[in-house]
């Protein structure tokens, strides 16, 4: 993609990352809806995962619709309507989905409720196709992937706050005696969320985001000299990267989705007591992404080293603050500050190389899951929540590796990658099924297998890109996007 700005355009970047916040808010809130729906509608663990199936498969359906429309137009849809209009349409589709929560709650209808989530996810799919490449475009290519990581950090601010707000809407304050799940309590926060979607769409209409995608002005030549490929599918880094996105989103979502059931059934927690731990899991992704976003700031090398240690604890402080405001007991979480050190060490060892980072963080994720599986009590809970730390930087790593060198097929490749977000629902349901036939503790073996593929991809894609003459260290700085 072209680099049309020598410095990051914060006036464009700030309204853009609002949509990243929304994605996180809704995705993490689903983890609170799952146990609520499970009790209210008397669902098995497998059936309760229909929440994630409908939400994440919507990304695939949305991507397919995008490709079908592009094919019928004989032109890339985003290239035709532009980045700004793509985001606005996506937000309005999501807003329509939230409207279904009102009749669904009144009718006590599980199918209608998850249909609303499906439509919200359809809107998110279009937003994702646009927003991920655009986060790279609104500034210099040298810090493109770091801006994507920073946007991910904003996403996880939403994931940290979302479970707490939805839990408060359903159960009231942490000190309240109410422990019963109320489906009708869900409709108000989601109607407010829909209004927020519409408001941000209006703000984007009058923002300085580029009306037309920069790729319209690009050469139609492929990025690799002598190569004239007709489809993004002809790039092995993308095809393997699609599987990587599938299993990455799968392990990220399924780890959190099955955590409430594990804590309730194995450790005796009440449903409303789980919310802070779900918040901690998603805050862990924010902690890692704030650390990875340090390189996006134009400061000297010495200060960046300080920020690399300071940023994760600032993010952890945000988690503690929002939980303090929610009147939750913070004492169980202070020990997590020591676990964050493991993530910082992994970040330092990766040296900013996306393939090396993907390998190291995947191996750390396997270790965390195995510790969780072979321990009990709060040790296992902290181990499972720490998976969020090691998932934190994997999206930008996989995304950068998968679309690098695609040239004119970059938008198409981005659409294929967004399609594979359906892994969040399918892997969650697979783990739920394993939990039903064995137990939830053992079911986390699914996540171990997912991380194992990611480690394999990290090694394999390094050879593929080197064979194409692509410098992996330059990818880490955002070049070639």
Short mmCIF file of N, CA and C in Angstrom, two decimals, residues 12 175 195 255:
data_model
loop_
_atom_site.label_atom_id
_atom_site.label_comp_id
_atom_site.label_asym_id
_atom_site.label_seq_id
_atom_site.Cartn_x
_atom_site.Cartn_y
_atom_site.Cartn_z
N UNK A 12 -6.93 11.31 11.98
CA UNK A 12 -7.58 10.20 11.29
C UNK A 12 -7.55 8.93 12.12
N UNK A 175 -21.56 -5.85 45.05
CA UNK A 175 -22.03 -6.09 46.42
C UNK A 175 -23.51 -6.47 46.47
N UNK A 195 -26.90 2.79 19.56
CA UNK A 195 -26.91 4.25 19.41
C UNK A 195 -25.48 4.77 19.26
N UNK A 255 -10.61 -19.98 24.95
CA UNK A 255 -10.02 -19.98 26.30
C UNK A 255 -10.88 -19.18 27.25
#
